[in-house]
Amino acid sequence: MTARRRGLSRLVPRLVRNSAGPQRAMLLTGAALTALLLLVALLAPWLAPWGHAQLQDGGTLFGAQRPPGSGHPLGTTAGGYDVLARTLWGTRTAMAVIGLSLLLSVLPGTLLGLVSGYLGGWTDRLLVGVADALYSFPSLLLAIVMSVVISGGRSSLGGGLTAAACSVALVFVPQYFRAVRAEVLRVKAEPFVEAALVIGTGHLRIMFRHVLRNSVRSLPLLLTLNAAESVLTLAGLGFLGFGIEPNSAAEWGYDLNRSVSDVTSGIWWTALAPGAATVLTVLGVTLLGESLDDLSDPRLRRRRAPAPAADVTTAKERARA
């Protein structure tokens, strides 16, 4: 356990050292934005000045479309909600749909890719056909259909999260399947797998201990892309009117939908915060995934360039003098 903790503590400095220039900027920016999202989601009950569905304080209504000022730093929405409170509470909804969609897509996609690539034959052909069929469905259209089926288009917190997460999971399972299957086909032909078969190691042990652990190198980028897509899908559902009801949870897509008419009237503050939160969340997760994918591939790493020979010679002459 101690060795694992030491390895994790050394991971971040090693990643920073292996990057340079724009790649390092991408890594640090993505990590900072993702960490900020996680921190805000964790501390939302203490950071938010009001509840996500709170309309009044001490019997006095907040008022609709109030500009930023004292008591409401980012103003209020057309429905009378505090913009800052709903934006902060919305991070918890975003993190919930990210976690649920990853759970529903990574596990089945990885296991199916492992089985398909290792067994081959008719099993492989059947699973590849199913994966291609699932990949043809647009995620947002599938999310709308699931939202209507699950909750009649008026989603509670559980219904909205389930609709968004399931639609993203069904669309992204084929990506995990393809990535893992391709790696399994490569690893299965390695000499150490053949050696394990020769000494009588069971197939299940070879699959999970030798093949799987060497076939998940390409998953970090897919994980981050899936996370970003889940946030966009949830926001798209809310914007189209199939998302989570405002009394159930705060959701950025719903707030953007309600602020469309405000923007045309010159009321900008109701759309600025939820729109910026969505963009920064997707940007942070995507930058982090892209940089981790580059650093995992030695061909894409960018290290600091060595000092020019002339500078080295000059430094040696100065030392002799």
Coordinates of C-alpha atoms in Angstrom, one line a residue:
M1 CA 0.0 0.0 0.0
T2 CA 2.9 2.3 0.8
A3 CA 4.5 1.6 -2.5
R4 CA 1.3 2.4 -4.3
R5 CA 1.0 5.7 -2.5
R6 CA 4.6 6.6 -3.3
G7 CA 4.0 5.7 -7.0
L8 CA 0.9 8.0 -7.1
S9 CA 2.7 10.8 -5.4
R10 CA 5.5 10.6 -8.0
L11 CA 3.2 10.3 -11.0
V12 CA 2.3 14.0 -11.3
P13 CA 5.8 15.4 -11.0
R14 CA 6.9 12.7 -13.6
L15 CA 4.2 13.8 -16.0
V16 CA 5.1 17.4 -15.6
R17 CA 8.8 16.7 -16.3
N18 CA 8.0 14.6 -19.4
S19 CA 6.1 17.5 -20.9
A20 CA 7.2 20.8 -22.2
G21 CA 5.9 23.9 -24.0
P22 CA 2.3 23.8 -25.2
Q23 CA 2.0 20.2 -24.0
R24 CA 2.8 21.1 -20.5
A25 CA 0.4 24.1 -20.7
M26 CA -2.4 21.8 -21.8
L27 CA -1.7 19.3 -19.0
L28 CA -1.6 22.0 -16.2
T29 CA -4.6 23.8 -17.6
G30 CA -6.7 20.7 -17.9
A31 CA -5.6 19.4 -14.5
A32 CA -6.4 22.8 -12.9
L33 CA -9.8 23.1 -14.4
T34 CA -10.8 19.5 -13.6
A35 CA -9.5 19.8 -10.0
L36 CA -11.5 23.0 -9.7
L37 CA -14.7 21.3 -10.9
L38 CA -14.2 18.4 -8.5
L39 CA -13.6 20.9 -5.6
V40 CA -16.6 23.0 -6.4
A41 CA -18.8 19.9 -6.7
L42 CA -17.6 18.7 -3.3
L43 CA -18.0 22.0 -1.6
A44 CA -21.2 23.2 -3.4
P45 CA -23.4 23.1 -0.3
W46 CA -21.0 25.5 1.5
L47 CA -20.0 27.7 -1.5
A48 CA -23.5 28.3 -2.8
P49 CA -25.3 31.2 -1.1
W50 CA -28.7 29.7 -1.6
G51 CA -30.3 26.4 -2.4
H52 CA -30.7 25.4 -6.1
A53 CA -34.5 25.7 -5.9
Q54 CA -34.7 28.5 -3.4
L55 CA -36.8 31.5 -4.5
Q56 CA -37.0 33.6 -1.3
D57 CA -35.2 34.5 1.8
G58 CA -37.2 35.2 5.0
G59 CA -40.5 35.4 3.1
T60 CA -39.1 37.9 0.6
L61 CA -38.9 36.7 -3.0
F62 CA -35.6 37.2 -4.8
G63 CA -37.3 38.7 -7.9
A64 CA -36.9 37.7 -11.5
Q65 CA -34.0 38.9 -13.7
R66 CA -32.4 41.1 -11.1
P67 CA -29.0 42.3 -12.2
P68 CA -25.8 41.4 -10.3
G69 CA -25.6 43.1 -7.0
S70 CA -25.5 42.6 -3.3
G71 CA -27.0 39.3 -2.2
H72 CA -27.0 38.0 -5.8
P73 CA -23.4 38.4 -7.2
L74 CA -24.5 37.0 -10.6
G75 CA -28.1 38.2 -10.5
T76 CA -31.2 36.1 -10.7
T77 CA -32.9 34.1 -13.5
A78 CA -36.3 34.6 -15.2
G79 CA -37.7 32.1 -12.8
G80 CA -36.4 34.0 -9.8
Y81 CA -33.5 31.6 -8.9
D82 CA -30.0 32.8 -7.9
V83 CA -27.7 32.4 -10.9
L84 CA -24.5 31.7 -8.8
A85 CA -26.3 29.2 -6.6
R86 CA -27.6 27.2 -9.5
T87 CA -24.3 27.3 -11.3
L88 CA -22.4 25.9 -8.3
W89 CA -25.1 23.3 -7.6
G90 CA -24.9 22.3 -11.3
T91 CA -21.4 21.0 -10.9
R92 CA -22.7 18.2 -8.7
T93 CA -25.2 17.2 -11.4
A94 CA -22.4 17.3 -14.0
M95 CA -20.1 15.1 -11.8
A96 CA -23.0 12.6 -11.1
V97 CA -23.7 12.1 -14.8
I98 CA -20.0 11.8 -15.6
G99 CA -19.5 9.1 -13.0
L100 CA -22.6 7.2 -13.9
S101 CA -21.9 7.3 -17.6
L102 CA -18.3 6.1 -17.1
L103 CA -19.5 3.3 -14.9
L104 CA -22.0 2.1 -17.5
S105 CA -19.7 2.3 -20.5
V106 CA -16.1 1.5 -19.3
L107 CA -16.9 -1.8 -17.6
P108 CA -19.0 -3.5 -20.3
G109 CA -16.9 -2.1 -23.2
T110 CA -13.6 -3.3 -21.7
L111 CA -14.9 -6.7 -20.8
L112 CA -16.5 -7.3 -24.2
G113 CA -13.4 -6.1 -26.0
L114 CA -11.3 -8.4 -23.9
V115 CA -13.5 -11.4 -24.6
S116 CA -13.9 -10.6 -28.3
G117 CA -10.2 -10.1 -29.0
Y118 CA -9.0 -13.1 -26.9
L119 CA -11.5 -15.7 -28.1
G120 CA -11.9 -14.6 -31.7
G121 CA -14.0 -16.7 -34.1
W122 CA -17.8 -16.3 -34.3
T123 CA -17.9 -14.6 -30.9
D124 CA -15.6 -11.8 -32.2
R125 CA -17.6 -11.4 -35.4
L126 CA -20.9 -11.2 -33.5
L127 CA -19.7 -8.6 -30.9
V128 CA -18.1 -6.5 -33.7
G129 CA -21.4 -6.4 -35.5
V130 CA -23.3 -5.4 -32.4
A131 CA -20.7 -2.7 -31.6
D132 CA -21.0 -1.2 -35.1
A133 CA -24.8 -1.1 -34.8
L134 CA -24.7 0.7 -31.4
Y135 CA -22.1 3.1 -32.7
S136 CA -24.5 4.3 -35.4
F137 CA -27.0 5.9 -32.9
P138 CA -26.6 9.6 -32.3
S139 CA -26.1 10.1 -28.6
L140 CA -28.4 13.2 -28.2
L141 CA -31.3 11.6 -30.2
L142 CA -30.9 8.4 -28.1
A143 CA -30.9 10.5 -24.9
I144 CA -34.2 12.2 -25.9
V145 CA -35.8 8.9 -26.6
M146 CA -34.6 7.5 -23.3
S147 CA -35.8 10.6 -21.4
V148 CA -39.3 10.2 -22.8
V149 CA -39.3 6.5 -22.1
I150 CA -37.9 6.8 -18.6
S151 CA -39.8 9.8 -17.3
G152 CA -42.1 11.0 -20.0
G153 CA -39.8 13.9 -20.9
R154 CA -40.1 15.6 -17.5
S155 CA -37.2 14.2 -15.6
S156 CA -36.5 13.9 -11.9
L157 CA -32.9 13.9 -10.8
G158 CA -32.6 10.2 -11.2
G159 CA -34.5 10.0 -14.4
G160 CA -32.5 12.8 -16.1
L161 CA -29.2 11.4 -15.0
T162 CA -30.2 7.9 -16.0
A163 CA -31.3 9.0 -19.5
A164 CA -28.2 11.0 -20.2
A165 CA -25.8 8.4 -18.8
C166 CA -27.4 5.5 -20.5
S167 CA -27.5 7.2 -23.9
V168 CA -23.8 8.2 -23.6
A169 CA -22.9 4.7 -22.3
L170 CA -24.6 2.9 -25.2
V171 CA -22.8 5.1 -27.8
F172 CA -19.4 4.9 -26.1
V173 CA -19.3 1.2 -25.3
P174 CA -18.3 0.5 -28.9
Q175 CA -15.3 2.8 -28.6
Y176 CA -14.0 1.1 -25.5
F177 CA -14.8 -2.2 -27.2
R178 CA -12.7 -1.3 -30.3
A179 CA -9.8 0.2 -28.4
V180 CA -9.5 -2.8 -26.0
R181 CA -10.0 -5.4 -28.7
A182 CA -7.3 -3.9 -30.9
E183 CA -4.8 -4.0 -28.0
V184 CA -5.9 -7.5 -27.0
L185 CA -5.2 -8.8 -30.5
R186 CA -1.7 -7.2 -30.3
V187 CA -0.9 -8.4 -26.8
K188 CA -2.3 -11.9 -27.4
A189 CA 0.5 -12.5 -30.0
E190 CA 3.3 -11.5 -27.5
P191 CA 5.8 -14.2 -26.4
F192 CA 4.9 -13.9 -22.7
V193 CA 1.3 -15.0 -23.5
E194 CA 2.4 -18.0 -25.4
A195 CA 4.8 -18.9 -22.6
A196 CA 1.9 -18.7 -20.1
L197 CA -0.1 -21.1 -22.3
V198 CA 2.8 -23.5 -22.5
I199 CA 3.3 -23.8 -18.8
G200 CA -0.5 -24.5 -18.3
T201 CA -1.8 -21.2 -17.1
G202 CA -5.6 -21.0 -17.3
H203 CA -7.3 -18.8 -19.9
L204 CA -9.1 -16.7 -17.3
R205 CA -5.8 -15.9 -15.5
I206 CA -4.1 -15.0 -18.8
M207 CA -7.0 -12.8 -19.9
F208 CA -7.2 -10.7 -16.7
R209 CA -3.7 -10.9 -15.3
H210 CA -1.5 -10.7 -18.4
V211 CA -3.6 -9.5 -21.4
L212 CA -6.0 -7.0 -19.8
R213 CA -3.4 -5.1 -17.8
N214 CA -1.4 -4.5 -21.0
S215 CA -4.4 -3.5 -23.1
V216 CA -5.8 -0.5 -21.4
R217 CA -3.2 2.1 -22.3
S218 CA -5.4 4.0 -24.7
L219 CA -8.4 4.3 -22.3
P220 CA -7.5 7.6 -20.6
L221 CA -8.3 9.6 -23.6
L222 CA -11.6 7.8 -24.2
L223 CA -12.5 8.3 -20.6
T224 CA -12.1 12.0 -20.8
L225 CA -13.9 12.3 -24.2
N226 CA -16.8 10.2 -22.7
A227 CA -16.9 12.6 -19.7
A228 CA -17.0 15.6 -21.9
E229 CA -19.7 14.1 -24.1
S230 CA -21.8 13.2 -21.1
V231 CA -21.8 16.8 -19.9
L232 CA -22.7 18.0 -23.4
T233 CA -25.5 15.4 -23.7
L234 CA -27.0 16.4 -20.3
A235 CA -26.8 20.1 -21.3
G236 CA -28.4 19.3 -24.7
L237 CA -31.3 17.5 -23.0
G238 CA -31.9 20.4 -20.7
F239 CA -31.7 23.0 -23.4
L240 CA -34.2 21.1 -25.6
G241 CA -36.6 20.7 -22.6
F242 CA -36.1 17.0 -21.9
G243 CA -33.7 17.5 -18.9
I244 CA -34.0 17.7 -15.2
E245 CA -36.7 19.8 -13.7
P246 CA -35.4 22.8 -11.7
N247 CA -37.0 21.7 -8.5
S248 CA -35.2 18.4 -8.6
A249 CA -31.6 19.6 -9.3
A250 CA -29.6 22.5 -10.9
E251 CA -28.7 21.8 -14.5
W252 CA -26.8 24.1 -16.8
G253 CA -28.7 23.2 -20.0
Y254 CA -32.1 24.0 -18.5
D255 CA -30.8 27.4 -17.3
L256 CA -29.4 28.2 -20.8
N257 CA -32.8 27.3 -22.3
R258 CA -34.6 29.7 -20.0
S259 CA -32.0 32.5 -20.7
V260 CA -32.4 32.5 -24.5
S261 CA -35.2 35.1 -24.4
D262 CA -33.2 37.1 -21.8
V263 CA -30.2 37.5 -24.1
T264 CA -32.3 38.9 -26.9
S265 CA -33.6 41.5 -24.4
G266 CA -30.1 42.5 -23.3
I267 CA -30.1 40.5 -20.0
W268 CA -26.8 38.8 -20.3
W269 CA -26.1 37.5 -16.8
T270 CA -28.6 34.7 -16.8
A271 CA -26.7 32.9 -19.6
L272 CA -23.1 33.8 -18.9
A273 CA -22.5 31.6 -15.8
P274 CA -24.1 28.3 -16.9
G275 CA -22.6 28.7 -20.4
A276 CA -19.1 29.4 -19.1
A277 CA -19.4 26.5 -16.6
T278 CA -20.2 24.1 -19.4
V279 CA -17.4 25.3 -21.7
L280 CA -14.8 25.2 -18.9
T281 CA -15.8 21.7 -17.8
V282 CA -15.6 20.3 -21.3
L283 CA -12.4 22.2 -22.0
G284 CA -10.7 21.1 -18.8
V285 CA -11.6 17.4 -19.2
T286 CA -10.6 17.4 -22.9
L287 CA -7.3 19.1 -22.4
L288 CA -6.4 16.7 -19.6
G289 CA -7.2 13.7 -21.7
E290 CA -5.4 14.9 -24.7
S291 CA -2.2 15.7 -22.7
L292 CA -2.3 12.3 -20.9
D293 CA -2.7 10.5 -24.2
D294 CA 0.3 12.3 -25.7
L295 CA 2.4 11.6 -22.6
S296 CA 1.5 7.9 -22.7
D297 CA 2.9 7.6 -26.2
P298 CA 6.7 8.0 -26.3
R299 CA 6.5 9.2 -30.0
L300 CA 4.4 12.2 -29.0
R301 CA 6.4 13.3 -25.9
R302 CA 8.1 16.6 -26.0
R303 CA 11.0 17.0 -23.7
R304 CA 13.2 20.1 -23.1
A305 CA 15.7 20.5 -25.9
P306 CA 19.3 20.0 -24.8
A307 CA 21.5 23.1 -24.5
P308 CA 23.3 24.2 -27.7
A309 CA 26.8 23.0 -28.1
A310 CA 28.1 26.5 -28.3
D311 CA 26.6 27.4 -24.9
V312 CA 28.1 24.2 -23.4
T313 CA 31.6 25.1 -24.7
T314 CA 31.3 28.7 -23.4
A315 CA 30.3 27.4 -20.0
K316 CA 33.3 25.1 -19.9
E317 CA 35.7 27.9 -20.9
R318 CA 34.3 30.1 -18.1
A319 CA 34.8 27.3 -15.6
R320 CA 38.4 26.9 -16.6
A321 CA 39.1 30.6 -16.4

